[in-house]
Short mmCIF file of N, CA, C and O in Angstrom, two decimals:
data_model
loop_
_atom_site.label_atom_id
_atom_site.label_comp_id
_atom_site.label_asym_id
_atom_site.label_seq_id
_atom_site.Cartn_x
_atom_site.Cartn_y
_atom_site.Cartn_z
N MET A 29 -43.74 -9.80 -165.65
CA MET A 29 -42.36 -9.49 -165.99
C MET A 29 -41.70 -8.79 -164.80
O MET A 29 -42.33 -8.04 -164.08
N SER A 30 -40.44 -9.03 -164.67
CA SER A 30 -39.68 -8.47 -163.56
C SER A 30 -39.34 -7.01 -163.82
O SER A 30 -39.12 -6.60 -164.96
N ASN A 31 -39.29 -6.23 -162.75
CA ASN A 31 -38.83 -4.86 -162.88
C ASN A 31 -37.42 -4.72 -162.31
O ASN A 31 -36.98 -3.64 -161.98
N GLU A 32 -36.74 -5.87 -162.20
CA GLU A 32 -35.36 -5.93 -161.75
C GLU A 32 -34.49 -6.51 -162.88
O GLU A 32 -35.00 -7.22 -163.74
N PRO A 33 -33.20 -6.23 -162.87
CA PRO A 33 -32.31 -6.83 -163.88
C PRO A 33 -32.38 -8.35 -163.83
O PRO A 33 -32.52 -8.93 -162.75
N ILE A 34 -32.28 -8.98 -164.98
CA ILE A 34 -32.34 -10.44 -165.07
C ILE A 34 -31.05 -10.94 -165.72
O ILE A 34 -30.85 -10.74 -166.92
N PRO A 35 -30.18 -11.55 -164.93
CA PRO A 35 -28.97 -12.13 -165.53
C PRO A 35 -29.36 -13.28 -166.47
O PRO A 35 -30.07 -14.20 -166.06
N LEU A 36 -28.91 -13.22 -167.71
CA LEU A 36 -29.28 -14.27 -168.66
C LEU A 36 -28.72 -15.62 -168.24
O LEU A 36 -29.36 -16.65 -168.47
N SER A 37 -27.57 -15.64 -167.58
CA SER A 37 -27.02 -16.91 -167.11
C SER A 37 -27.96 -17.56 -166.09
O SER A 37 -28.16 -18.77 -166.09
N LYS A 38 -28.56 -16.75 -165.23
CA LYS A 38 -29.52 -17.27 -164.24
C LYS A 38 -30.79 -17.74 -164.94
O LYS A 38 -31.35 -18.79 -164.58
N ALA A 39 -31.25 -16.99 -165.92
CA ALA A 39 -32.44 -17.40 -166.67
C ALA A 39 -32.21 -18.74 -167.35
O ALA A 39 -33.05 -19.64 -167.26
N LEU A 40 -31.07 -18.91 -168.00
CA LEU A 40 -30.77 -20.17 -168.69
C LEU A 40 -30.57 -21.32 -167.72
O LEU A 40 -30.92 -22.46 -168.02
N ALA A 41 -30.06 -21.04 -166.53
CA ALA A 41 -29.84 -22.09 -165.52
C ALA A 41 -31.14 -22.57 -164.89
O ALA A 41 -31.17 -23.61 -164.24
N SER A 42 -32.23 -21.84 -165.10
CA SER A 42 -33.50 -22.17 -164.45
C SER A 42 -34.30 -23.26 -165.16
O SER A 42 -35.34 -23.68 -164.67
N PHE A 43 -33.80 -23.75 -166.31
CA PHE A 43 -34.51 -24.81 -167.03
C PHE A 43 -33.52 -25.65 -167.83
O PHE A 43 -32.41 -25.21 -168.12
N ASP A 44 -33.94 -26.87 -168.18
CA ASP A 44 -33.09 -27.78 -168.95
C ASP A 44 -33.67 -28.15 -170.31
O ASP A 44 -32.95 -28.64 -171.17
N ALA A 45 -34.95 -27.95 -170.51
CA ALA A 45 -35.62 -28.40 -171.73
C ALA A 45 -35.02 -27.73 -172.98
O ALA A 45 -34.74 -26.54 -172.98
N LEU A 46 -34.82 -28.54 -174.01
CA LEU A 46 -34.31 -28.04 -175.29
C LEU A 46 -35.46 -27.59 -176.18
O LEU A 46 -36.56 -28.14 -176.11
N TRP A 47 -35.19 -26.60 -177.02
CA TRP A 47 -36.17 -26.08 -177.98
C TRP A 47 -37.48 -25.68 -177.27
O TRP A 47 -38.57 -25.89 -177.78
N SER A 48 -37.36 -25.12 -176.09
CA SER A 48 -38.51 -24.75 -175.27
C SER A 48 -38.24 -23.39 -174.63
O SER A 48 -37.85 -23.30 -173.47
N PRO A 49 -38.41 -22.30 -175.39
CA PRO A 49 -37.99 -20.97 -174.94
C PRO A 49 -38.75 -20.46 -173.72
O PRO A 49 -39.92 -20.76 -173.52
N ARG A 50 -38.02 -19.65 -172.95
CA ARG A 50 -38.58 -18.96 -171.79
C ARG A 50 -38.62 -17.47 -172.09
O ARG A 50 -37.67 -16.92 -172.65
N ILE A 51 -39.69 -16.83 -171.70
CA ILE A 51 -39.85 -15.39 -171.93
C ILE A 51 -39.16 -14.66 -170.79
O ILE A 51 -39.59 -14.75 -169.64
N VAL A 52 -38.11 -13.93 -171.11
CA VAL A 52 -37.33 -13.21 -170.11
C VAL A 52 -37.98 -11.88 -169.78
O VAL A 52 -38.07 -11.47 -168.63
N THR A 53 -38.45 -11.19 -170.81
CA THR A 53 -39.11 -9.90 -170.64
C THR A 53 -39.90 -9.59 -171.90
O THR A 53 -39.86 -10.34 -172.88
N ARG A 54 -40.60 -8.49 -171.87
CA ARG A 54 -41.37 -8.06 -173.03
C ARG A 54 -40.98 -6.61 -173.33
O ARG A 54 -40.81 -5.80 -172.43
N VAL A 55 -40.84 -6.29 -174.62
CA VAL A 55 -40.57 -4.93 -175.10
C VAL A 55 -41.71 -4.56 -176.03
O VAL A 55 -41.85 -5.14 -177.11
N ASN A 56 -42.56 -3.66 -175.58
CA ASN A 56 -43.78 -3.31 -176.32
C ASN A 56 -44.55 -4.59 -176.62
O ASN A 56 -44.96 -5.28 -175.71
N ASP A 57 -44.73 -4.94 -177.88
CA ASP A 57 -45.49 -6.14 -178.25
C ASP A 57 -44.59 -7.31 -178.60
O ASP A 57 -45.01 -8.23 -179.30
N TYR A 58 -43.34 -7.28 -178.14
CA TYR A 58 -42.38 -8.32 -178.50
C TYR A 58 -41.85 -9.03 -177.27
O TYR A 58 -41.59 -8.41 -176.24
N ASP A 59 -41.68 -10.36 -177.40
CA ASP A 59 -41.07 -11.16 -176.36
C ASP A 59 -39.57 -11.23 -176.57
O ASP A 59 -39.10 -11.35 -177.71
N VAL A 60 -38.83 -11.20 -175.47
CA VAL A 60 -37.42 -11.53 -175.48
C VAL A 60 -37.36 -12.91 -174.84
O VAL A 60 -37.73 -13.08 -173.68
N ARG A 61 -36.95 -13.89 -175.62
CA ARG A 61 -36.95 -15.28 -175.18
C ARG A 61 -35.54 -15.84 -175.18
O ARG A 61 -34.73 -15.49 -176.03
N VAL A 62 -35.25 -16.73 -174.24
CA VAL A 62 -34.00 -17.47 -174.25
C VAL A 62 -34.34 -18.95 -174.37
O VAL A 62 -35.39 -19.41 -173.91
N ALA A 63 -33.42 -19.68 -175.01
CA ALA A 63 -33.64 -21.11 -175.20
C ALA A 63 -32.30 -21.83 -175.23
O ALA A 63 -31.29 -21.26 -175.64
N LYS A 64 -32.36 -23.08 -174.82
CA LYS A 64 -31.25 -24.00 -175.00
C LYS A 64 -31.63 -24.87 -176.19
O LYS A 64 -32.79 -25.33 -176.28
N VAL A 65 -30.70 -25.06 -177.10
CA VAL A 65 -31.01 -25.82 -178.31
C VAL A 65 -29.88 -26.80 -178.60
O VAL A 65 -28.72 -26.54 -178.31
N GLU A 66 -30.25 -27.94 -179.15
CA GLU A 66 -29.28 -28.92 -179.62
C GLU A 66 -29.97 -29.82 -180.61
O GLU A 66 -31.15 -30.16 -180.43
N GLY A 67 -29.26 -30.22 -181.65
CA GLY A 67 -29.86 -31.02 -182.70
C GLY A 67 -30.66 -30.12 -183.63
O GLY A 67 -30.40 -28.93 -183.73
N GLU A 68 -31.66 -30.72 -184.28
CA GLU A 68 -32.43 -29.99 -185.29
C GLU A 68 -33.80 -29.57 -184.79
O GLU A 68 -34.45 -30.28 -184.04
N HIS A 69 -34.23 -28.42 -185.24
CA HIS A 69 -35.60 -27.96 -185.06
C HIS A 69 -36.36 -28.49 -186.28
O HIS A 69 -36.05 -29.60 -186.74
N ILE A 70 -37.33 -27.78 -186.81
CA ILE A 70 -38.06 -28.21 -188.01
C ILE A 70 -38.09 -27.06 -189.01
O ILE A 70 -37.91 -25.89 -188.65
N TRP A 71 -38.33 -27.39 -190.27
CA TRP A 71 -38.59 -26.37 -191.27
C TRP A 71 -39.92 -25.71 -190.93
O TRP A 71 -40.91 -26.39 -190.67
N HIS A 72 -39.91 -24.37 -190.89
CA HIS A 72 -41.14 -23.65 -190.59
C HIS A 72 -41.06 -22.22 -191.12
O HIS A 72 -39.99 -21.76 -191.52
N VAL A 73 -42.20 -21.54 -191.10
CA VAL A 73 -42.32 -20.18 -191.63
C VAL A 73 -43.15 -19.35 -190.67
O VAL A 73 -44.15 -19.82 -190.13
N HIS A 74 -42.72 -18.11 -190.46
CA HIS A 74 -43.54 -17.11 -189.76
C HIS A 74 -44.02 -16.15 -190.85
O HIS A 74 -43.23 -15.36 -191.38
N ASP A 75 -45.29 -16.24 -191.20
CA ASP A 75 -45.82 -15.47 -192.33
C ASP A 75 -45.81 -13.96 -192.10
O ASP A 75 -45.61 -13.20 -193.04
N ASP A 76 -46.03 -13.52 -190.86
CA ASP A 76 -46.26 -12.10 -190.60
C ASP A 76 -45.24 -11.42 -189.71
O ASP A 76 -45.43 -10.28 -189.31
N THR A 77 -44.16 -12.11 -189.35
CA THR A 77 -43.19 -11.48 -188.46
C THR A 77 -41.78 -12.00 -188.73
O THR A 77 -41.60 -13.16 -189.10
N ASP A 78 -40.81 -11.11 -188.55
CA ASP A 78 -39.40 -11.49 -188.61
C ASP A 78 -39.05 -12.24 -187.33
O ASP A 78 -39.78 -12.17 -186.33
N GLU A 79 -37.90 -12.92 -187.34
CA GLU A 79 -37.43 -13.61 -186.14
C GLU A 79 -35.95 -13.29 -185.96
O GLU A 79 -35.13 -13.59 -186.82
N PHE A 80 -35.62 -12.69 -184.82
CA PHE A 80 -34.25 -12.27 -184.50
C PHE A 80 -33.58 -13.30 -183.61
O PHE A 80 -34.18 -13.76 -182.63
N PHE A 81 -32.35 -13.66 -183.92
CA PHE A 81 -31.56 -14.60 -183.13
C PHE A 81 -30.25 -13.95 -182.69
O PHE A 81 -29.58 -13.29 -183.49
N LEU A 82 -29.87 -14.18 -181.44
CA LEU A 82 -28.56 -13.82 -180.90
C LEU A 82 -28.01 -15.06 -180.22
O LEU A 82 -28.69 -15.65 -179.36
N VAL A 83 -26.81 -15.48 -180.61
CA VAL A 83 -26.21 -16.66 -180.01
C VAL A 83 -25.43 -16.23 -178.77
O VAL A 83 -24.48 -15.47 -178.86
N LEU A 84 -25.87 -16.72 -177.62
CA LEU A 84 -25.23 -16.39 -176.34
C LEU A 84 -24.06 -17.32 -176.05
O LEU A 84 -23.07 -16.92 -175.44
N ASP A 85 -24.19 -18.57 -176.47
CA ASP A 85 -23.15 -19.57 -176.23
C ASP A 85 -23.28 -20.64 -177.29
O ASP A 85 -24.39 -21.00 -177.70
N GLY A 86 -22.15 -21.17 -177.74
CA GLY A 86 -22.18 -22.22 -178.75
C GLY A 86 -22.27 -21.67 -180.14
O GLY A 86 -21.81 -20.55 -180.42
N GLU A 87 -22.90 -22.45 -181.01
CA GLU A 87 -22.98 -22.10 -182.43
C GLU A 87 -24.33 -22.57 -182.98
O GLU A 87 -24.73 -23.70 -182.72
N LEU A 88 -24.98 -21.70 -183.71
CA LEU A 88 -26.28 -22.01 -184.30
C LEU A 88 -26.19 -21.93 -185.81
O LEU A 88 -25.57 -21.01 -186.35
N HIS A 89 -26.78 -22.90 -186.48
CA HIS A 89 -26.90 -22.90 -187.94
C HIS A 89 -28.37 -22.63 -188.25
O HIS A 89 -29.24 -23.15 -187.56
N ILE A 90 -28.63 -21.85 -189.28
CA ILE A 90 -30.00 -21.65 -189.73
C ILE A 90 -30.04 -21.88 -191.23
O ILE A 90 -29.42 -21.13 -192.00
N SER A 91 -30.73 -22.93 -191.65
CA SER A 91 -30.92 -23.19 -193.07
C SER A 91 -32.11 -22.36 -193.53
O SER A 91 -33.11 -22.23 -192.81
N LEU A 92 -32.00 -21.80 -194.72
CA LEU A 92 -33.03 -20.92 -195.28
C LEU A 92 -33.40 -21.39 -196.68
O LEU A 92 -32.51 -21.77 -197.45
N ARG A 93 -34.66 -21.36 -196.99
CA ARG A 93 -35.14 -21.62 -198.35
C ARG A 93 -35.63 -20.29 -198.90
O ARG A 93 -36.65 -19.77 -198.46
N GLU A 94 -34.87 -19.75 -199.85
CA GLU A 94 -35.16 -18.45 -200.44
C GLU A 94 -35.41 -18.61 -201.92
O GLU A 94 -35.17 -19.68 -202.49
N ALA A 95 -35.87 -17.55 -202.57
CA ALA A 95 -36.15 -17.59 -204.01
C ALA A 95 -34.91 -18.01 -204.80
O ALA A 95 -35.01 -18.69 -205.82
N SER A 96 -33.73 -17.63 -204.30
CA SER A 96 -32.48 -17.95 -204.99
C SER A 96 -31.98 -19.36 -204.69
O SER A 96 -30.98 -19.79 -205.26
N GLY A 97 -32.65 -20.08 -203.80
CA GLY A 97 -32.25 -21.43 -203.44
C GLY A 97 -32.07 -21.59 -201.94
O GLY A 97 -32.44 -20.71 -201.16
N GLU A 98 -31.50 -22.70 -201.57
CA GLU A 98 -31.30 -23.00 -200.16
C GLU A 98 -29.89 -22.62 -199.75
O GLU A 98 -28.94 -22.84 -200.50
N ARG A 99 -29.76 -22.04 -198.55
CA ARG A 99 -28.44 -21.71 -198.00
C ARG A 99 -28.50 -21.86 -196.49
O ARG A 99 -29.58 -21.92 -195.90
N THR A 100 -27.33 -21.92 -195.87
CA THR A 100 -27.24 -22.01 -194.42
C THR A 100 -26.34 -20.90 -193.92
O THR A 100 -25.25 -20.67 -194.46
N VAL A 101 -26.81 -20.20 -192.89
CA VAL A 101 -25.97 -19.20 -192.22
C VAL A 101 -25.46 -19.82 -190.92
O VAL A 101 -26.16 -20.58 -190.26
N LEU A 102 -24.22 -19.50 -190.60
CA LEU A 102 -23.58 -19.99 -189.40
C LEU A 102 -23.42 -18.83 -188.43
O LEU A 102 -22.88 -17.79 -188.78
N LEU A 103 -23.95 -19.01 -187.22
CA LEU A 103 -23.89 -17.96 -186.21
C LEU A 103 -23.03 -18.44 -185.04
O LEU A 103 -23.47 -19.25 -184.23
N PRO A 104 -21.81 -17.93 -184.93
CA PRO A 104 -21.00 -18.25 -183.76
C PRO A 104 -21.47 -17.43 -182.56
O PRO A 104 -22.30 -16.52 -182.70
N GLN A 105 -20.91 -17.71 -181.41
CA GLN A 105 -21.26 -16.96 -180.19
C GLN A 105 -21.10 -15.47 -180.44
O GLN A 105 -20.12 -15.01 -181.02
N GLY A 106 -22.12 -14.71 -180.03
CA GLY A 106 -22.10 -13.25 -180.18
C GLY A 106 -22.68 -12.75 -181.48
O GLY A 106 -22.87 -11.54 -181.64
N ALA A 107 -22.99 -13.64 -182.43
CA ALA A 107 -23.53 -13.23 -183.73
C ALA A 107 -25.05 -13.08 -183.66
O ALA A 107 -25.73 -13.75 -182.88
N VAL A 108 -25.57 -12.18 -184.49
CA VAL A 108 -27.01 -11.98 -184.62
C VAL A 108 -27.42 -12.21 -186.07
O VAL A 108 -26.62 -12.05 -186.99
N PHE A 109 -28.69 -12.59 -186.24
CA PHE A 109 -29.25 -12.78 -187.57
C PHE A 109 -30.76 -12.64 -187.48
O PHE A 109 -31.37 -13.09 -186.51
N THR A 110 -31.35 -12.03 -188.48
CA THR A 110 -32.80 -11.92 -188.55
C THR A 110 -33.31 -12.70 -189.75
O THR A 110 -32.87 -12.47 -190.88
N VAL A 111 -34.23 -13.63 -189.49
CA VAL A 111 -34.91 -14.36 -190.56
C VAL A 111 -36.10 -13.51 -190.97
O VAL A 111 -36.98 -13.23 -190.15
N PRO A 112 -36.15 -13.06 -192.24
CA PRO A 112 -37.27 -12.23 -192.67
C PRO A 112 -38.60 -12.99 -192.68
O PRO A 112 -38.62 -14.20 -192.95
N ARG A 113 -39.66 -12.28 -192.37
CA ARG A 113 -41.00 -12.90 -192.41
C ARG A 113 -41.20 -13.59 -193.75
O ARG A 113 -40.70 -13.14 -194.78
N GLY A 114 -41.91 -14.70 -193.71
CA GLY A 114 -42.22 -15.44 -194.93
C GLY A 114 -41.10 -16.31 -195.45
O GLY A 114 -41.25 -16.96 -196.48
N THR A 115 -39.96 -16.38 -194.75
CA THR A 115 -38.83 -17.19 -195.18
C THR A 115 -38.84 -18.52 -194.45
O THR A 115 -38.80 -18.57 -193.22
N GLU A 116 -38.89 -19.61 -195.20
CA GLU A 116 -38.86 -20.93 -194.60
C GLU A 116 -37.45 -21.15 -194.03
O GLU A 116 -36.45 -20.88 -194.71
N HIS A 117 -37.38 -21.62 -192.80
CA HIS A 117 -36.08 -21.79 -192.15
C HIS A 117 -36.10 -22.96 -191.16
O HIS A 117 -37.16 -23.38 -190.71
N LYS A 118 -34.88 -23.45 -190.87
CA LYS A 118 -34.73 -24.54 -189.91
C LYS A 118 -33.45 -24.30 -189.10
O LYS A 118 -32.35 -24.43 -189.62
N PRO A 119 -33.59 -23.93 -187.83
CA PRO A 119 -32.42 -23.78 -186.97
C PRO A 119 -31.91 -25.17 -186.53
O PRO A 119 -32.69 -26.09 -186.36
N TYR A 120 -30.61 -25.26 -186.35
CA TYR A 120 -30.05 -26.46 -185.75
C TYR A 120 -28.71 -26.14 -185.11
O TYR A 120 -28.03 -25.18 -185.50
N ALA A 121 -28.39 -26.90 -184.09
CA ALA A 121 -27.16 -26.70 -183.32
C ALA A 121 -26.54 -28.07 -183.07
O ALA A 121 -26.90 -28.74 -182.10
N PRO A 122 -25.62 -28.50 -183.94
CA PRO A 122 -25.04 -29.84 -183.79
C PRO A 122 -24.40 -30.09 -182.43
O PRO A 122 -24.47 -31.20 -181.90
N SER A 123 -23.78 -29.05 -181.84
CA SER A 123 -23.09 -29.23 -180.56
C SER A 123 -23.77 -28.49 -179.41
O SER A 123 -23.20 -28.37 -178.33
N GLY A 124 -24.96 -27.97 -179.66
CA GLY A 124 -25.69 -27.27 -178.62
C GLY A 124 -25.38 -25.79 -178.60
O GLY A 124 -24.29 -25.36 -179.01
N ALA A 125 -26.35 -25.00 -178.15
CA ALA A 125 -26.19 -23.55 -178.08
C ALA A 125 -27.22 -22.99 -177.10
O ALA A 125 -28.22 -23.62 -176.81
N ALA A 126 -26.93 -21.78 -176.65
CA ALA A 126 -27.91 -20.99 -175.89
C ALA A 126 -28.18 -19.76 -176.74
O ALA A 126 -27.24 -19.11 -177.23
N ILE A 127 -29.46 -19.46 -176.96
CA ILE A 127 -29.82 -18.36 -177.85
C ILE A 127 -30.82 -17.43 -177.20
O ILE A 127 -31.54 -17.80 -176.27
N LEU A 128 -30.86 -16.20 -177.71
CA LEU A 128 -31.86 -15.22 -177.34
C LEU A 128 -32.61 -14.89 -178.62
O LEU A 128 -32.00 -14.70 -179.67
N MET A 129 -33.93 -14.86 -178.52
CA MET A 129 -34.77 -14.52 -179.67
C MET A 129 -35.65 -13.33 -179.33
O MET A 129 -36.08 -13.18 -178.19
N PHE A 130 -35.90 -12.52 -180.32
CA PHE A 130 -36.76 -11.35 -180.18
C PHE A 130 -37.83 -11.49 -181.23
O PHE A 130 -37.53 -11.49 -182.43
N GLU A 131 -39.08 -11.69 -180.80
CA GLU A 131 -40.15 -11.89 -181.76
C GLU A 131 -41.48 -11.44 -181.17
O GLU A 131 -41.64 -11.35 -179.95
N ARG A 132 -42.41 -11.15 -182.05
CA ARG A 132 -43.72 -10.66 -181.63
C ARG A 132 -44.35 -11.62 -180.62
O ARG A 132 -44.32 -12.84 -180.79
N ALA A 133 -44.91 -11.07 -179.55
CA ALA A 133 -45.58 -11.88 -178.53
C ALA A 133 -46.65 -12.73 -179.19
O ALA A 133 -47.37 -12.28 -180.08
N GLY A 134 -46.73 -13.98 -178.77
CA GLY A 134 -47.71 -14.89 -179.32
C GLY A 134 -47.23 -15.67 -180.53
O GLY A 134 -47.95 -16.51 -181.05
N THR A 135 -46.00 -15.43 -180.96
CA THR A 135 -45.45 -16.15 -182.11
C THR A 135 -45.13 -17.59 -181.72
O THR A 135 -44.45 -17.84 -180.73
N SER A 136 -45.61 -18.52 -182.50
CA SER A 136 -45.38 -19.93 -182.24
C SER A 136 -43.96 -20.33 -182.62
O SER A 136 -43.44 -19.90 -183.65
N THR A 137 -43.36 -21.19 -181.81
CA THR A 137 -42.01 -21.67 -182.11
C THR A 137 -41.96 -22.53 -183.36
O THR A 137 -40.89 -22.74 -183.91
N VAL A 138 -43.11 -23.02 -183.80
CA VAL A 138 -43.14 -23.85 -185.01
C VAL A 138 -43.78 -23.11 -186.19
O VAL A 138 -44.09 -23.72 -187.21
N GLY A 139 -43.97 -21.81 -186.05
CA GLY A 139 -44.43 -20.99 -187.16
C GLY A 139 -45.87 -21.21 -187.54
O GLY A 139 -46.65 -21.88 -186.85
N ASP A 140 -46.20 -20.64 -188.69
CA ASP A 140 -47.56 -20.73 -189.23
C ASP A 140 -47.72 -21.91 -190.18
O ASP A 140 -48.81 -22.42 -190.39
N ARG A 141 -46.62 -22.30 -190.79
CA ARG A 141 -46.58 -23.46 -191.68
C ARG A 141 -45.32 -24.23 -191.33
O ARG A 141 -44.25 -23.65 -191.22
N HIS A 142 -45.45 -25.56 -191.13
CA HIS A 142 -44.29 -26.32 -190.67
C HIS A 142 -44.38 -27.78 -191.05
O HIS A 142 -45.44 -28.28 -191.44
N ASP A 143 -43.23 -28.44 -190.91
CA ASP A 143 -43.16 -29.88 -191.05
C ASP A 143 -43.83 -30.52 -189.83
O ASP A 143 -44.21 -29.83 -188.88
N GLU A 144 -43.92 -31.83 -189.85
CA GLU A 144 -44.44 -32.56 -188.69
C GLU A 144 -43.56 -32.24 -187.48
O GLU A 144 -42.34 -32.12 -187.59
N ILE A 145 -44.17 -32.10 -186.32
CA ILE A 145 -43.45 -31.69 -185.12
C ILE A 145 -42.96 -32.92 -184.36
O ILE A 145 -43.76 -33.68 -183.83
N PRO A 146 -41.64 -33.10 -184.27
CA PRO A 146 -41.11 -34.24 -183.51
C PRO A 146 -41.24 -34.00 -182.01
O PRO A 146 -41.43 -32.86 -181.57
N ASP A 147 -41.11 -35.05 -181.23
CA ASP A 147 -41.29 -34.96 -179.78
C ASP A 147 -40.31 -34.01 -179.09
O ASP A 147 -40.63 -33.44 -178.06
N HIS A 148 -39.12 -33.85 -179.65
CA HIS A 148 -38.11 -33.02 -178.98
C HIS A 148 -38.30 -31.52 -179.21
O HIS A 148 -37.58 -30.72 -178.63
N VAL A 149 -39.28 -31.13 -180.02
CA VAL A 149 -39.55 -29.71 -180.29
C VAL A 149 -40.83 -29.31 -179.56
O VAL A 149 -41.87 -29.94 -179.72
N ASP A 150 -40.74 -28.27 -178.75
CA ASP A 150 -41.88 -27.77 -177.99
C ASP A 150 -42.64 -26.76 -178.83
O ASP A 150 -42.12 -25.68 -179.13
N ALA A 151 -43.84 -27.09 -179.25
CA ALA A 151 -44.69 -26.15 -179.99
C ALA A 151 -45.36 -25.24 -178.97
O ALA A 151 -46.32 -25.62 -178.31
N THR A 152 -44.82 -24.04 -178.82
CA THR A 152 -45.28 -23.13 -177.77
C THR A 152 -45.18 -21.68 -178.25
O THR A 152 -44.52 -21.40 -179.24
N ILE A 153 -45.80 -20.80 -177.50
CA ILE A 153 -45.60 -19.37 -177.73
C ILE A 153 -44.68 -18.80 -176.65
O ILE A 153 -44.63 -17.61 -176.41
N GLY A 154 -43.94 -19.69 -176.01
CA GLY A 154 -43.01 -19.32 -174.95
C GLY A 154 -43.59 -19.63 -173.58
O GLY A 154 -44.80 -19.61 -173.39
N HIS A 155 -42.70 -19.96 -172.66
CA HIS A 155 -43.08 -20.27 -171.28
C HIS A 155 -42.62 -19.15 -170.37
O HIS A 155 -41.58 -18.52 -170.63
N ALA A 156 -43.32 -18.94 -169.30
CA ALA A 156 -42.90 -17.95 -168.31
C ALA A 156 -41.56 -18.40 -167.70
O ALA A 156 -41.32 -19.59 -167.52
N LEU A 157 -40.75 -17.43 -167.40
CA LEU A 157 -39.45 -17.70 -166.78
C LEU A 157 -39.65 -17.83 -165.28
O LEU A 157 -40.22 -16.95 -164.64
N ASN A 158 -39.20 -18.94 -164.71
CA ASN A 158 -39.29 -19.15 -163.27
C ASN A 158 -37.88 -19.17 -162.71
O ASN A 158 -37.20 -20.19 -162.77
N THR A 159 -37.43 -18.04 -162.22
CA THR A 159 -36.05 -17.98 -161.68
C THR A 159 -36.06 -17.98 -160.18
O THR A 159 -37.03 -17.69 -159.53
#
């Protein structure tokens, strides 16, 4: 990890892959990841950890399956949302977005339980940032 400031615009400009987060830094046992997203991710669950989203650019939708039923939250640029652990969810960005995620180091992008993984989704625990 860098001990210098990291401009998020530079971090995002360093890669093109969609749904393939880069680890910008680490805070204690948590990764701060940035990703470019467009289209749909998959339904998945993180059994033991929450997942924090901040929309840096564009708009992100997150569908949730909760005890009360299914709903979708809309996150415009600058909005934050935390998906509680154990909640089945599916992020999607019809027009594309840049996002920052804060989640426990080692957390898989496709969760602990998930649908079949399509080719456009990178099943990873995050990639090192090469700026």
